[in-house]
PDB file of N, CA and C in Angstrom:
ATOM      1  N   MET A 446     155.586 142.024  16.970  1.00 52.00           N
ATOM      2  CA  MET A 446     155.995 141.212  18.092  1.00 52.00           C
ATOM      3  C   MET A 446     156.828 140.050  17.578  1.00 52.00           C
ATOM      4  N   GLN A 447     157.761 139.641  18.377  1.00 61.00           N
ATOM      5  CA  GLN A 447     158.606 138.525  17.975  1.00 61.00           C
ATOM      6  C   GLN A 447     157.790 137.240  17.932  1.00 61.00           C
ATOM      7  N   LYS A 448     158.062 136.433  16.942  1.00 68.00           N
ATOM      8  CA  LYS A 448     157.319 135.182  16.807  1.00 68.00           C
ATOM      9  C   LYS A 448     157.674 134.184  17.902  1.00 68.00           C
ATOM     10  N   THR A 449     158.830 134.364  18.541  1.00 72.00           N
ATOM     11  CA  THR A 449     159.248 133.419  19.579  1.00 72.00           C
ATOM     12  C   THR A 449     158.701 133.780  20.954  1.00 72.00           C
ATOM     13  N   LYS A 450     158.086 134.942  21.091  1.00 73.00           N
ATOM     14  CA  LYS A 450     157.544 135.371  22.379  1.00 73.00           C
ATOM     15  C   LYS A 450     156.054 135.049  22.438  1.00 73.00           C
ATOM     16  N   ALA A 451     155.664 134.355  23.481  1.00 76.00           N
ATOM     17  CA  ALA A 451     154.251 134.027  23.665  1.00 76.00           C
ATOM     18  C   ALA A 451     153.598 135.080  24.557  1.00 76.00           C
ATOM     19  N   ASN A 452     152.305 135.256  24.405  1.00 74.00           N
ATOM     20  CA  ASN A 452     151.580 136.170  25.275  1.00 74.00           C
ATOM     21  C   ASN A 452     151.628 135.648  26.704  1.00 74.00           C
ATOM     22  N   SER A 453     151.699 136.580  27.648  1.00 74.00           N
ATOM     23  CA  SER A 453     151.703 136.224  29.065  1.00 74.00           C
ATOM     24  C   SER A 453     151.021 137.350  29.829  1.00 74.00           C
ATOM     25  N   GLU A 454     151.109 137.289  31.159  1.00 70.00           N
ATOM     26  CA  GLU A 454     150.486 138.323  31.980  1.00 70.00           C
ATOM     27  C   GLU A 454     151.101 139.698  31.704  1.00 70.00           C
ATOM     28  N   ASN A 455     152.392 139.724  31.407  1.00 69.00           N
ATOM     29  CA  ASN A 455     153.085 140.992  31.194  1.00 69.00           C
ATOM     30  C   ASN A 455     153.436 141.268  29.738  1.00 69.00           C
ATOM     31  N   LEU A 456     153.073 140.384  28.848  1.00 71.00           N
ATOM     32  CA  LEU A 456     153.372 140.547  27.428  1.00 71.00           C
ATOM     33  C   LEU A 456     152.153 140.087  26.636  1.00 71.00           C
ATOM     34  N   TRP A 457     151.582 140.982  25.870  1.00 72.00           N
ATOM     35  CA  TRP A 457     150.402 140.621  25.109  1.00 72.00           C
ATOM     36  C   TRP A 457     150.410 141.337  23.773  1.00 72.00           C
ATOM     37  N   SER A 458     149.620 140.824  22.874  1.00 76.00           N
ATOM     38  CA  SER A 458     149.507 141.430  21.550  1.00 76.00           C
ATOM     39  C   SER A 458     148.042 141.736  21.275  1.00 76.00           C
ATOM     40  N   LEU A 459     147.829 142.561  20.285  1.00 75.00           N
ATOM     41  CA  LEU A 459     146.487 142.971  19.921  1.00 75.00           C
ATOM     42  C   LEU A 459     146.326 142.794  18.421  1.00 75.00           C
ATOM     43  N   ASP A 460     145.271 142.116  18.034  1.00 79.00           N
ATOM     44  CA  ASP A 460     144.991 141.928  16.612  1.00 79.00           C
ATOM     45  C   ASP A 460     144.598 143.278  16.023  1.00 79.00           C
ATOM     46  N   VAL A 461     145.146 143.620  14.884  1.00 83.00           N
ATOM     47  CA  VAL A 461     144.884 144.910  14.252  1.00 83.00           C
ATOM     48  C   VAL A 461     143.389 145.103  13.981  1.00 83.00           C
ATOM     49  N   LYS A 462     142.638 144.034  13.817  1.00 86.00           N
ATOM     50  CA  LYS A 462     141.191 144.131  13.587  1.00 86.00           C
ATOM     51  C   LYS A 462     140.460 144.679  14.811  1.00 86.00           C
ATOM     52  N   ASN A 463     141.083 144.540  15.995  1.00 80.00           N
ATOM     53  CA  ASN A 463     140.447 144.992  17.232  1.00 80.00           C
ATOM     54  C   ASN A 463     140.774 146.442  17.588  1.00 80.00           C
ATOM     55  N   ILE A 464     141.531 147.123  16.750  1.00 81.00           N
ATOM     56  CA  ILE A 464     141.862 148.527  16.995  1.00 81.00           C
ATOM     57  C   ILE A 464     140.744 149.397  16.436  1.00 81.00           C
ATOM     58  N   ASN A 465     140.280 150.340  17.236  1.00 80.00           N
ATOM     59  CA  ASN A 465     139.233 151.255  16.810  1.00 80.00           C
ATOM     60  C   ASN A 465     139.742 152.054  15.613  1.00 80.00           C
ATOM     61  N   GLN A 466     139.084 151.917  14.484  1.00 85.00           N
ATOM     62  CA  GLN A 466     139.538 152.543  13.242  1.00 85.00           C
ATOM     63  C   GLN A 466     139.305 154.050  13.218  1.00 85.00           C
ATOM     64  N   LYS A 467     138.503 154.571  14.147  1.00 87.00           N
ATOM     65  CA  LYS A 467     138.284 156.019  14.210  1.00 87.00           C
ATOM     66  C   LYS A 467     139.329 156.698  15.084  1.00 87.00           C
ATOM     67  N   THR A 468     139.664 156.079  16.204  1.00 87.00           N
ATOM     68  CA  THR A 468     140.580 156.728  17.153  1.00 87.00           C
ATOM     69  C   THR A 468     141.986 156.152  17.114  1.00 87.00           C
ATOM     70  N   PHE A 469     142.131 154.937  16.619  1.00 80.00           N
ATOM     71  CA  PHE A 469     143.416 154.227  16.621  1.00 80.00           C
ATOM     72  C   PHE A 469     144.047 154.246  18.015  1.00 80.00           C
ATOM     73  N   ASP A 470     143.202 154.055  19.025  1.00 78.00           N
ATOM     74  CA  ASP A 470     143.634 154.078  20.424  1.00 78.00           C
ATOM     75  C   ASP A 470     144.551 152.894  20.706  1.00 78.00           C
ATOM     76  N   LEU A 471     145.806 153.189  21.023  1.00 76.00           N
ATOM     77  CA  LEU A 471     146.782 152.149  21.344  1.00 76.00           C
ATOM     78  C   LEU A 471     147.218 152.245  22.804  1.00 76.00           C
ATOM     79  N   SER A 472     146.343 152.792  23.646  1.00 76.00           N
ATOM     80  CA  SER A 472     146.707 152.917  25.051  1.00 76.00           C
ATOM     81  C   SER A 472     146.894 151.530  25.664  1.00 76.00           C
ATOM     82  N   VAL A 473     147.709 151.492  26.697  1.00 73.00           N
ATOM     83  CA  VAL A 473     148.066 150.221  27.325  1.00 73.00           C
ATOM     84  C   VAL A 473     146.904 149.734  28.178  1.00 73.00           C
ATOM     85  N   LYS A 474     146.359 148.590  27.818  1.00 72.00           N
ATOM     86  CA  LYS A 474     145.280 147.962  28.573  1.00 72.00           C
ATOM     87  C   LYS A 474     145.587 146.475  28.629  1.00 72.00           C
ATOM     88  N   ASN A 475     146.204 146.060  29.711  1.00 65.00           N
ATOM     89  CA  ASN A 475     146.625 144.673  29.854  1.00 65.00           C
ATOM     90  C   ASN A 475     145.411 143.769  30.047  1.00 65.00           C
ATOM     91  N   PRO A 476     145.131 142.888  29.093  1.00 63.00           N
ATOM     92  CA  PRO A 476     143.984 141.994  29.221  1.00 63.00           C
ATOM     93  C   PRO A 476     144.186 140.934  30.298  1.00 63.00           C
ATOM     94  N   GLY A 477     145.414 140.735  30.752  1.00 64.00           N
ATOM     95  CA  GLY A 477     145.698 139.744  31.789  1.00 64.00           C
ATOM     96  C   GLY A 477     145.426 140.244  33.189  1.00 64.00           C
ATOM     97  N   LYS A 478     145.264 141.539  33.339  1.00 67.00           N
ATOM     98  CA  LYS A 478     144.993 142.132  34.647  1.00 67.00           C
ATOM     99  C   LYS A 478     143.505 142.418  34.749  1.00 67.00           C
ATOM    100  N   GLY A 479     143.015 142.450  35.983  1.00 65.00           N
ATOM    101  CA  GLY A 479     141.613 142.784  36.204  1.00 65.00           C
ATOM    102  C   GLY A 479     141.326 144.206  35.766  1.00 65.00           C
ATOM    103  N   GLY A 480     140.123 144.470  35.361  1.00 66.00           N
ATOM    104  CA  GLY A 480     139.771 145.785  34.876  1.00 66.00           C
ATOM    105  C   GLY A 480     139.501 146.793  35.972  1.00 66.00           C
ATOM    106  N   GLU A 481     139.243 146.322  37.187  1.00 72.00           N
ATOM    107  CA  GLU A 481     138.884 147.231  38.262  1.00 72.00           C
ATOM    108  C   GLU A 481     140.121 147.702  39.013  1.00 72.00           C
ATOM    109  N   VAL A 482     140.224 149.005  39.171  1.00 73.00           N
ATOM    110  CA  VAL A 482     141.326 149.596  39.921  1.00 73.00           C
ATOM    111  C   VAL A 482     140.802 149.968  41.298  1.00 73.00           C
ATOM    112  N   VAL A 483     141.498 149.521  42.333  1.00 80.00           N
ATOM    113  CA  VAL A 483     141.087 149.845  43.691  1.00 80.00           C
ATOM    114  C   VAL A 483     141.707 151.183  44.069  1.00 80.00           C
ATOM    115  N   LEU A 484     140.855 152.145  44.339  1.00 89.00           N
ATOM    116  CA  LEU A 484     141.317 153.480  44.698  1.00 89.00           C
ATOM    117  C   LEU A 484     141.228 153.666  46.206  1.00 89.00           C
ATOM    118  N   ARG A 485     142.275 154.273  46.763  1.00 93.00           N
ATOM    119  CA  ARG A 485     142.255 154.565  48.191  1.00 93.00           C
ATOM    120  C   ARG A 485     141.489 155.855  48.432  1.00 93.00           C
ATOM    121  N   LYS A 486     140.971 155.991  49.646  1.00 96.00           N
ATOM    122  CA  LYS A 486     140.261 157.207  50.018  1.00 96.00           C
ATOM    123  C   LYS A 486     141.278 158.324  50.211  1.00 96.00           C
ATOM    124  N   PRO A 487     140.890 159.568  49.911  1.00 97.00           N
ATOM    125  CA  PRO A 487     141.825 160.683  50.062  1.00 97.00           C
ATOM    126  C   PRO A 487     142.441 160.762  51.457  1.00 97.00           C
ATOM    127  N   GLY A 488     141.649 160.492  52.489  1.00 97.00           N
ATOM    128  CA  GLY A 488     142.165 160.530  53.855  1.00 97.00           C
ATOM    129  C   GLY A 488     143.277 159.520  54.074  1.00 97.00           C
ATOM    130  N   GLU A 489     143.136 158.335  53.486  1.00 97.00           N
ATOM    131  CA  GLU A 489     144.174 157.301  53.603  1.00 97.00           C
ATOM    132  C   GLU A 489     145.460 157.754  52.913  1.00 97.00           C
ATOM    133  N   ILE A 490     145.304 158.367  51.762  1.00 97.00           N
ATOM    134  CA  ILE A 490     146.472 158.839  51.012  1.00 97.00           C
ATOM    135  C   ILE A 490     147.193 159.927  51.803  1.00 97.00           C
ATOM    136  N   LEU A 491     146.425 160.871  52.350  1.00 98.00           N
ATOM    137  CA  LEU A 491     147.031 161.953  53.123  1.00 98.00           C
ATOM    138  C   LEU A 491     147.718 161.428  54.376  1.00 98.00           C
ATOM    139  N   GLU A 492     147.124 160.440  55.035  1.00 98.00           N
ATOM    140  CA  GLU A 492     147.735 159.844  56.225  1.00 98.00           C
ATOM    141  C   GLU A 492     149.059 159.171  55.865  1.00 98.00           C
ATOM    142  N   LYS A 493     149.082 158.465  54.758  1.00 98.00           N
ATOM    143  CA  LYS A 493     150.318 157.823  54.300  1.00 98.00           C
ATOM    144  C   LYS A 493     151.380 158.876  53.988  1.00 98.00           C
ATOM    145  N   MET A 494     150.972 159.957  53.328  1.00 98.00           N
ATOM    146  CA  MET A 494     151.911 161.035  53.018  1.00 98.00           C
ATOM    147  C   MET A 494     152.475 161.646  54.301  1.00 98.00           C
ATOM    148  N   LYS A 495     151.621 161.836  55.296  1.00 98.00           N
ATOM    149  CA  LYS A 495     152.057 162.395  56.576  1.00 98.00           C
ATOM    150  C   LYS A 495     153.087 161.480  57.229  1.00 98.00           C
ATOM    151  N   ASN A 496     152.807 160.176  57.237  1.00 98.00           N
ATOM    152  CA  ASN A 496     153.740 159.211  57.825  1.00 98.00           C
ATOM    153  C   ASN A 496     155.076 159.206  57.085  1.00 98.00           C
ATOM    154  N   LEU A 497     155.027 159.268  55.775  1.00 98.00           N
ATOM    155  CA  LEU A 497     156.264 159.299  54.993  1.00 98.00           C
ATOM    156  C   LEU A 497     157.055 160.580  55.256  1.00 98.00           C
ATOM    157  N   ASP A 498     156.342 161.696  55.400  1.00 98.00           N
ATOM    158  CA  ASP A 498     157.015 162.960  55.725  1.00 98.00           C
ATOM    159  C   ASP A 498     157.714 162.874  57.074  1.00 98.00           C
ATOM    160  N   GLU A 499     157.047 162.249  58.052  1.00 98.00           N
ATOM    161  CA  GLU A 499     157.645 162.098  59.380  1.00 98.00           C
ATOM    162  C   GLU A 499     158.885 161.212  59.318  1.00 98.00           C
ATOM    163  N   GLU A 500     158.804 160.131  58.569  1.00 98.00           N
ATOM    164  CA  GLU A 500     159.960 159.241  58.411  1.00 98.00           C
ATOM    165  C   GLU A 500     161.115 159.975  57.722  1.00 98.00           C
ATOM    166  N   SER A 501     160.786 160.784  56.731  1.00 98.00           N
ATOM    167  CA  SER A 501     161.818 161.554  56.027  1.00 98.00           C
ATOM    168  C   SER A 501     162.474 162.562  56.962  1.00 98.00           C
ATOM    169  N   ALA A 502     161.680 163.197  57.814  1.00 98.00           N
ATOM    170  CA  ALA A 502     162.219 164.182  58.753  1.00 98.00           C
ATOM    171  C   ALA A 502     163.199 163.523  59.718  1.00 98.00           C
ATOM    172  N   VAL A 503     162.868 162.331  60.199  1.00 97.00           N
ATOM    173  CA  VAL A 503     163.768 161.599  61.098  1.00 97.00           C
ATOM    174  C   VAL A 503     165.058 161.250  60.359  1.00 97.00           C
ATOM    175  N   ALA A 504     164.935 160.767  59.139  1.00 97.00           N
ATOM    176  CA  ALA A 504     166.119 160.405  58.354  1.00 97.00           C
ATOM    177  C   ALA A 504     166.995 161.635  58.102  1.00 97.00           C
ATOM    178  N   MET A 505     166.367 162.753  57.762  1.00 97.00           N
ATOM    179  CA  MET A 505     167.125 163.986  57.518  1.00 97.00           C
ATOM    180  C   MET A 505     167.836 164.441  58.787  1.00 97.00           C
ATOM    181  N   ALA A 506     167.163 164.360  59.924  1.00 96.00           N
ATOM    182  CA  ALA A 506     167.782 164.758  61.193  1.00 96.00           C
ATOM    183  C   ALA A 506     169.006 163.899  61.477  1.00 96.00           C
ATOM    184  N   ASN A 507     168.907 162.609  61.219  1.00 96.00           N
ATOM    185  CA  ASN A 507     170.048 161.711  61.422  1.00 96.00           C
ATOM    186  C   ASN A 507     171.201 162.045  60.479  1.00 96.00           C
ATOM    187  N   ILE A 508     170.885 162.380  59.268  1.00 96.00           N
ATOM    188  CA  ILE A 508     171.924 162.751  58.300  1.00 96.00           C
ATOM    189  C   ILE A 508     172.633 164.025  58.755  1.00 96.00           C
ATOM    190  N   PHE A 509     171.855 165.017  59.202  1.00 95.00           N
ATOM    191  CA  PHE A 509     172.459 166.275  59.654  1.00 95.00           C
ATOM    192  C   PHE A 509     173.363 166.069  60.864  1.00 95.00           C
ATOM    193  N   LYS A 510     173.032 165.108  61.722  1.00 94.00           N
ATOM    194  CA  LYS A 510     173.891 164.806  62.874  1.00 94.00           C
ATOM    195  C   LYS A 510     175.279 164.376  62.409  1.00 94.00           C
ATOM    196  N   PHE A 511     175.326 163.622  61.338  1.00 91.00           N
ATOM    197  CA  PHE A 511     176.598 163.094  60.844  1.00 91.00           C
ATOM    198  C   PHE A 511     177.429 164.127  60.087  1.00 91.00           C
ATOM    199  N   ILE A 512     176.790 165.108  59.485  1.00 92.00           N
ATOM    200  CA  ILE A 512     177.557 166.063  58.678  1.00 92.00           C
ATOM    201  C   ILE A 512     177.963 167.309  59.454  1.00 92.00           C
ATOM    202  N   LYS A 513     177.476 167.472  60.669  1.00 83.00           N
ATOM    203  CA  LYS A 513     177.846 168.657  61.469  1.00 83.00           C
ATOM    204  C   LYS A 513     179.101 168.420  62.238  1.00 83.00           C
TER     205      LYS A 513
END
C-alpha cells in the first residue's frame, strides 16, 4: 500500500500477522462496513424482478414503435 494513503471506509490494509497462515485467505472483508448483510426475502426479489420485467416490456414496446 502506498505510504501516502491512509485507511478509510473504502481503503484499508491488513497486517501480515493477521493473515491465516494455513489458508492465506485474502478475501475482501471491509472492516469499516458492518458484518451483517441484510438479505431480502425470495418473494420480494421475485416481485422486484417482475416489476423490472414489466418496465422493460414497456420500454421495448416504445422502442419498436419508433423503428417500425
